[in-house]
CSV table of C-alpha atoms in Angstrom, one decimal:
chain,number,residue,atom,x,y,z
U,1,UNK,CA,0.0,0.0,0.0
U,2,UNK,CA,3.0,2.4,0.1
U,3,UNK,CA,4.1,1.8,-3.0
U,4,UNK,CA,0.7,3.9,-4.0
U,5,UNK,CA,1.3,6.3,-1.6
U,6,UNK,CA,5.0,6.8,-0.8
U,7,UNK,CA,5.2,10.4,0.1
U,8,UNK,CA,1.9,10.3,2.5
U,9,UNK,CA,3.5,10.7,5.9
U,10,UNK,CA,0.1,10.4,8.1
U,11,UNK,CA,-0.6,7.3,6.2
U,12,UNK,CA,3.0,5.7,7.1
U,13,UNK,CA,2.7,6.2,10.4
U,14,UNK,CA,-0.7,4.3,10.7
U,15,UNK,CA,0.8,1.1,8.7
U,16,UNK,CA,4.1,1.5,10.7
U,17,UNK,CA,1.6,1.5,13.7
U,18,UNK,CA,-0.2,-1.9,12.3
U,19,UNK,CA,3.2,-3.6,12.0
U,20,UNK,CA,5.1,-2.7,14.9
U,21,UNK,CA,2.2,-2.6,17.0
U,22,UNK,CA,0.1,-6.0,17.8
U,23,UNK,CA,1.2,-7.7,14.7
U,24,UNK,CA,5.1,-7.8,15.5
U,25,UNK,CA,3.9,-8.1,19.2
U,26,UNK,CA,1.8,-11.3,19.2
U,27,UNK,CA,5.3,-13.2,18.1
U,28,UNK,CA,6.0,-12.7,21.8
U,29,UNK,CA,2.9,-13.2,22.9
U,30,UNK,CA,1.5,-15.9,21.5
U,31,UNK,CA,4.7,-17.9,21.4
U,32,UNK,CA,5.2,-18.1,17.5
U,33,UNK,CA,8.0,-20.5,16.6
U,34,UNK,CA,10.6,-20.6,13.9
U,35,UNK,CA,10.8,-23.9,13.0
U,36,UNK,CA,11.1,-24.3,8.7
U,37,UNK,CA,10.1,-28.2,9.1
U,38,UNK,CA,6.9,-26.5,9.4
U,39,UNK,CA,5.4,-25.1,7.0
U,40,UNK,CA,2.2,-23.5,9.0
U,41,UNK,CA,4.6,-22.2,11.7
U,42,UNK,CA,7.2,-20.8,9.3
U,43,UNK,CA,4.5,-18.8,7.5
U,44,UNK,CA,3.0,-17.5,10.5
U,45,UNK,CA,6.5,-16.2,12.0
U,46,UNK,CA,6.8,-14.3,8.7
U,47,UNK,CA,4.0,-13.0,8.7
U,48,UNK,CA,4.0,-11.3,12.1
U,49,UNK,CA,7.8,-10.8,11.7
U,50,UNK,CA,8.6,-9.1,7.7
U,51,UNK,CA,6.1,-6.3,8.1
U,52,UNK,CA,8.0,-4.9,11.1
U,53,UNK,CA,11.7,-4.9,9.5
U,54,UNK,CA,10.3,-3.6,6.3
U,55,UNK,CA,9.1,-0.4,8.0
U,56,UNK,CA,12.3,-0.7,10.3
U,57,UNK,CA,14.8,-0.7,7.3
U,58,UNK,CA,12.5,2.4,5.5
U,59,UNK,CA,12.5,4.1,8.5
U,60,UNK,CA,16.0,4.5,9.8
U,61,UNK,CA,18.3,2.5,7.0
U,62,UNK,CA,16.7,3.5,3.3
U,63,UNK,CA,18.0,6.8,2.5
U,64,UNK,CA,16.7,6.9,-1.5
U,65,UNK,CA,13.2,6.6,0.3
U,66,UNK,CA,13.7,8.9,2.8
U,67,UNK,CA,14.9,11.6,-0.2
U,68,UNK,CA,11.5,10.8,-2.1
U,69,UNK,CA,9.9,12.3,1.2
U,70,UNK,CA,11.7,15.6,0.2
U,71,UNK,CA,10.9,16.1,-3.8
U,72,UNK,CA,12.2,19.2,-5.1
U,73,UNK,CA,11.0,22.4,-4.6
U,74,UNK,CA,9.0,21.6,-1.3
U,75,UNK,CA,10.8,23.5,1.9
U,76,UNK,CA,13.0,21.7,4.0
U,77,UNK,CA,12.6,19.9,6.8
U,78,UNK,CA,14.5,18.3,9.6
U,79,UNK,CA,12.5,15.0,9.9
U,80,UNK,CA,10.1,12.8,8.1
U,81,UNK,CA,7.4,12.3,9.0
U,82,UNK,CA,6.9,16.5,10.2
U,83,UNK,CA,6.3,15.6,13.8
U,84,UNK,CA,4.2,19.1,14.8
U,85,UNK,CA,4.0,17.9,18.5
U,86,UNK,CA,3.3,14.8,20.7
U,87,UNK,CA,-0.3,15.1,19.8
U,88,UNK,CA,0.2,14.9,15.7
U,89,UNK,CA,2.6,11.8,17.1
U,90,UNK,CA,-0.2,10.0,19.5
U,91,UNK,CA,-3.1,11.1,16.9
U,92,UNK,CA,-1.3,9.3,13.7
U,93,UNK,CA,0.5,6.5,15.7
U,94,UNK,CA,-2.1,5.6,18.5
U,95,UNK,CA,-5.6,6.9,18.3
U,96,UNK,CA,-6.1,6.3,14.4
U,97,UNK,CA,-5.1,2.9,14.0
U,98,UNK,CA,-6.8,2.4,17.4
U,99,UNK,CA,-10.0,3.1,15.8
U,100,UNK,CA,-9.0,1.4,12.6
U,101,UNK,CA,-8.5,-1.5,15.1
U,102,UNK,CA,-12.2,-1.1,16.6
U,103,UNK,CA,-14.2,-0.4,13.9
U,104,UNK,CA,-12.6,-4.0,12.3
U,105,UNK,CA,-13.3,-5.8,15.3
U,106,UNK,CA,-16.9,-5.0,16.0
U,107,UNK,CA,-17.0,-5.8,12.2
U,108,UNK,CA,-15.8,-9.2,12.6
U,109,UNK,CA,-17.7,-10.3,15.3
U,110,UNK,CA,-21.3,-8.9,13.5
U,111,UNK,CA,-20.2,-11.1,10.6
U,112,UNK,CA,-18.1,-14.0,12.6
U,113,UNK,CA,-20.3,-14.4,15.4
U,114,UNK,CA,-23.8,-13.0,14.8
U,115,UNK,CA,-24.5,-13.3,10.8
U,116,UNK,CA,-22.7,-16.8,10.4
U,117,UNK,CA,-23.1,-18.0,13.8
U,118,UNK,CA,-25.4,-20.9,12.8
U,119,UNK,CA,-22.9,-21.7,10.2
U,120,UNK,CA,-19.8,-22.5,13.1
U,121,UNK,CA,-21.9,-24.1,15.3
U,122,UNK,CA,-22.7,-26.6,12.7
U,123,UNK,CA,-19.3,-27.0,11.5
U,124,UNK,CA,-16.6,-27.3,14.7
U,125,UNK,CA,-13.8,-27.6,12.1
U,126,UNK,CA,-14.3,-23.8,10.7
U,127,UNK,CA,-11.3,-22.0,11.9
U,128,UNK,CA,-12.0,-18.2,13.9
U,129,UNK,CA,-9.1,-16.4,14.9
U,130,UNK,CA,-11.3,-17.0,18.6
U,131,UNK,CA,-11.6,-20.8,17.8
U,132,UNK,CA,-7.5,-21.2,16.9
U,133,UNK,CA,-6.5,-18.7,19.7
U,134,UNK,CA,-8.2,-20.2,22.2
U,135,UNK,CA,-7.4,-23.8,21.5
U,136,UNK,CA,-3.7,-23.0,21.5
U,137,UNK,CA,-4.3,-21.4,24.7
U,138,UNK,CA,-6.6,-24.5,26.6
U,139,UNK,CA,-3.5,-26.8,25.0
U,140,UNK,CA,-0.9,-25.1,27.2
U,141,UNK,CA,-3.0,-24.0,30.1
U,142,UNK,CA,-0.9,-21.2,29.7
U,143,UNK,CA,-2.1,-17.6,31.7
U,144,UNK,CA,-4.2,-16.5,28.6
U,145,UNK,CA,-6.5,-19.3,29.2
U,146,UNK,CA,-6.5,-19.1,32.6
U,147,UNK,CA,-7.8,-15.3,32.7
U,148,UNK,CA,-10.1,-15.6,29.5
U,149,UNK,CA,-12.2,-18.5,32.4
U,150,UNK,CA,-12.2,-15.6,34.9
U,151,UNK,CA,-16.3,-15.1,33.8
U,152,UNK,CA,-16.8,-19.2,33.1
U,153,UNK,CA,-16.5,-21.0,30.1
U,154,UNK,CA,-20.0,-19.4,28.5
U,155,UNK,CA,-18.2,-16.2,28.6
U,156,UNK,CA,-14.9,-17.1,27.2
U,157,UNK,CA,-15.3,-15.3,23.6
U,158,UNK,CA,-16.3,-12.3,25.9
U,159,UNK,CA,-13.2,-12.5,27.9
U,160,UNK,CA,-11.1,-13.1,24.7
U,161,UNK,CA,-12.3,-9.7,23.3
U,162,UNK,CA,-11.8,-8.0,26.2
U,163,UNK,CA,-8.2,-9.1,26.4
U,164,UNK,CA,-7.5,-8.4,22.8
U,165,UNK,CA,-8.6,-5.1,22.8
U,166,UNK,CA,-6.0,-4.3,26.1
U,167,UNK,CA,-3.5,-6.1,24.2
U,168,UNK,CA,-4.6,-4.3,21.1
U,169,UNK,CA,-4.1,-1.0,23.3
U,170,UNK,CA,-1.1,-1.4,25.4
U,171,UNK,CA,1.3,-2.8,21.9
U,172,UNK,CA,0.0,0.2,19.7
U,173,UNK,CA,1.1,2.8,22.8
U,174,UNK,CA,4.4,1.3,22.6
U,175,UNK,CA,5.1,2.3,19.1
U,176,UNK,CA,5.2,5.6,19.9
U,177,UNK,CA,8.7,5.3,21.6
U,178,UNK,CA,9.6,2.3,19.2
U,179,UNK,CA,9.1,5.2,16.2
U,180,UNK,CA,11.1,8.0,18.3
U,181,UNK,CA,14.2,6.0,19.2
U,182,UNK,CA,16.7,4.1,16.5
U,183,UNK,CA,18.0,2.0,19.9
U,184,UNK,CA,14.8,0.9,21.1
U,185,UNK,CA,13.6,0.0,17.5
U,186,UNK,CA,17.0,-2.3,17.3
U,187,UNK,CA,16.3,-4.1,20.5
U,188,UNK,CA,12.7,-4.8,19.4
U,189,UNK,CA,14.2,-6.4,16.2
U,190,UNK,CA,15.8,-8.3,17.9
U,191,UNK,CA,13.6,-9.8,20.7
U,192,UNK,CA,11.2,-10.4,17.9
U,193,UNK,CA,14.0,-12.6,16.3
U,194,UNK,CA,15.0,-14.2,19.3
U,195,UNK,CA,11.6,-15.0,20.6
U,196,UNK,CA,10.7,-17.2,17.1
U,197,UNK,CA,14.4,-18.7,17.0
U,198,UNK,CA,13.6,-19.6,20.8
U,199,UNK,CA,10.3,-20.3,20.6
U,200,UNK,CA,11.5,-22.6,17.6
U,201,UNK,CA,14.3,-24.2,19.5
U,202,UNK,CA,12.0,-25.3,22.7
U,203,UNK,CA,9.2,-26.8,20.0
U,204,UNK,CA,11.5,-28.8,18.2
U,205,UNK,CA,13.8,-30.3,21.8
U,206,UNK,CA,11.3,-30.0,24.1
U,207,UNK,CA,7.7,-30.1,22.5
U,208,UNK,CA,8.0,-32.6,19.6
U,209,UNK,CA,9.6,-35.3,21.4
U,210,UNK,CA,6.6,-35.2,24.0
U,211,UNK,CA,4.6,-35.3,21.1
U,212,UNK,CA,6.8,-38.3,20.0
U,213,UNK,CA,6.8,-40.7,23.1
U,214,UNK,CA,2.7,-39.2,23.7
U,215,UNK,CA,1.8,-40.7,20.1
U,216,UNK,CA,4.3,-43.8,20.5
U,217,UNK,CA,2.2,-44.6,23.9
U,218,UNK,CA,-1.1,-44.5,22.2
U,219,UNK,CA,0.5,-47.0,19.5
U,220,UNK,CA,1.3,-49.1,22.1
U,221,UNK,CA,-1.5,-49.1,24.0
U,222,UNK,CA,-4.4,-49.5,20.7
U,223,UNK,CA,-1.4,-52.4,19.9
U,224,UNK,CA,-2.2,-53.9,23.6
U,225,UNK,CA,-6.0,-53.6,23.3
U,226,UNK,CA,-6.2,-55.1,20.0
U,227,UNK,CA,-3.9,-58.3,21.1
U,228,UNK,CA,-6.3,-58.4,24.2
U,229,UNK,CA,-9.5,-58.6,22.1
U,230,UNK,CA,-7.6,-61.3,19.7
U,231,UNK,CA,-6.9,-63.4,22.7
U,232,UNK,CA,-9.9,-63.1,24.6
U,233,UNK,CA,-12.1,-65.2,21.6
U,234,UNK,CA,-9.3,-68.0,21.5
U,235,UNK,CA,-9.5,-68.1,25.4
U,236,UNK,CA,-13.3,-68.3,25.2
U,237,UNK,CA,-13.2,-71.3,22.1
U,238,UNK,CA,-10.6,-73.0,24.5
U,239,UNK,CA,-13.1,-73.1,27.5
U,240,UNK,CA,-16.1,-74.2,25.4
U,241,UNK,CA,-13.9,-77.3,24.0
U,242,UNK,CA,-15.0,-80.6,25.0
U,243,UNK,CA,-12.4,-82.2,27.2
């Protein structure tokens, strides 16, 4: 969307915003791992990840972008984006996107939960952001579920929105110093990296082989059960022969 609009400076703060805000964020959160035998979790890391170190390299490293923001015969300036005051800063970085954020999310849920309702409850296997969030959450019994069954369990999709939308709140605030300080945006980067490479390392020495001996114990045992109900006919014939 920049590419259409490269010299709008109210419109790259809102998509810098996006990225670096819960996007980039819920690779912490969430626990996204980098692991590339997976196809599902390498896309997902990307995906949360790229947008961030786009705007990062445009931002502090690009300098033939950073001249188109000064085309000739416009006065110049000390800074793009024209930072007036804090309030130009909070207005395009926080409260914009913020209601961006909003209006998409009552959106969703009017067409997610209310107009296709009927449709989910007859099909479990539909994937919501809700349904896949929350079933990564009950799997670890990690702190996410535990607060989202503050209310009960018939109020879990309430408690899910109301934790998003802090979430949503407290990671777009947070890109206002992000956007104001090279140092700061650096150590983000990086934490982002090092969260999916460690994230990534603990699936693949500590998860999967749980998931190995788990699956390799259910063999076994379907294995006993089946010898059991093979035996248990033979022991039966042998009891009903004549001696």
């Amino acid at each position: 969307m920049l590419l259409g609009f490269p010299t709008n400076e109210t419109f790259f703060m809102v998509c810098f915003s996006f990225a670096e805000g819960p996007l980039a964020w819920a690779l912490i959160v969430w626990r996204c791992s980098l692991v590339f035998s997976s196809v599902d979790k390498t896309v997902s890391v990307f995906i949360h990840l790229l947008p961030g170190l786009v705007f990062f390299t445009i931002w502090w490293w690009d300098p033939v972008f950073f001249g188109a923001m000064h085309p000739e015969g416009t006065p110049e300036r000390a800074s793009w984006p024209y930072v007036e005051n804090q309030s130009y800063l909070w207005k395009w970085l926080f409260f914009v996107p913020l209601a961006a954020y909003f209006f998409w999310q009552v959106l969703y849920y009017l067409i997610v939960e209310v107009l296709r309702r009927q449709r989910l409850l007859r099909d479990p296997e539909v994937m919501t952001s809700y349904r896949e969030l929350s079933k990564k959450a009950k799997k670890a019994n990690n702190m996410w579920w535990r607060l989202s069954g503050l209310l009960g369990d018939q109020n879990r999709l309430l408690m899910f929105i109301l934790l998003q939308a802090i979430f949503t709140v407290a990671t777009t605030a947070l890109t206002v110093p992000i956007f104001l300080s090279y140092k700061l945006h650096m150590v983000y980067q990086i934490l982002k990296v090092s969260a999916s490479v460690w994230n990534g390392g603990d699936f693949l020495l500590e998860v999967m082989p749980r998931q190995v001996i788990l699956k390799e114990k259910k063999k076994s045992e379907t294995r006993d059960v089946t010898e059991q109900q093979h035996e248990n006919p033979l022991q039966e014939n042998s009891m009903k022969t004549p001696q």
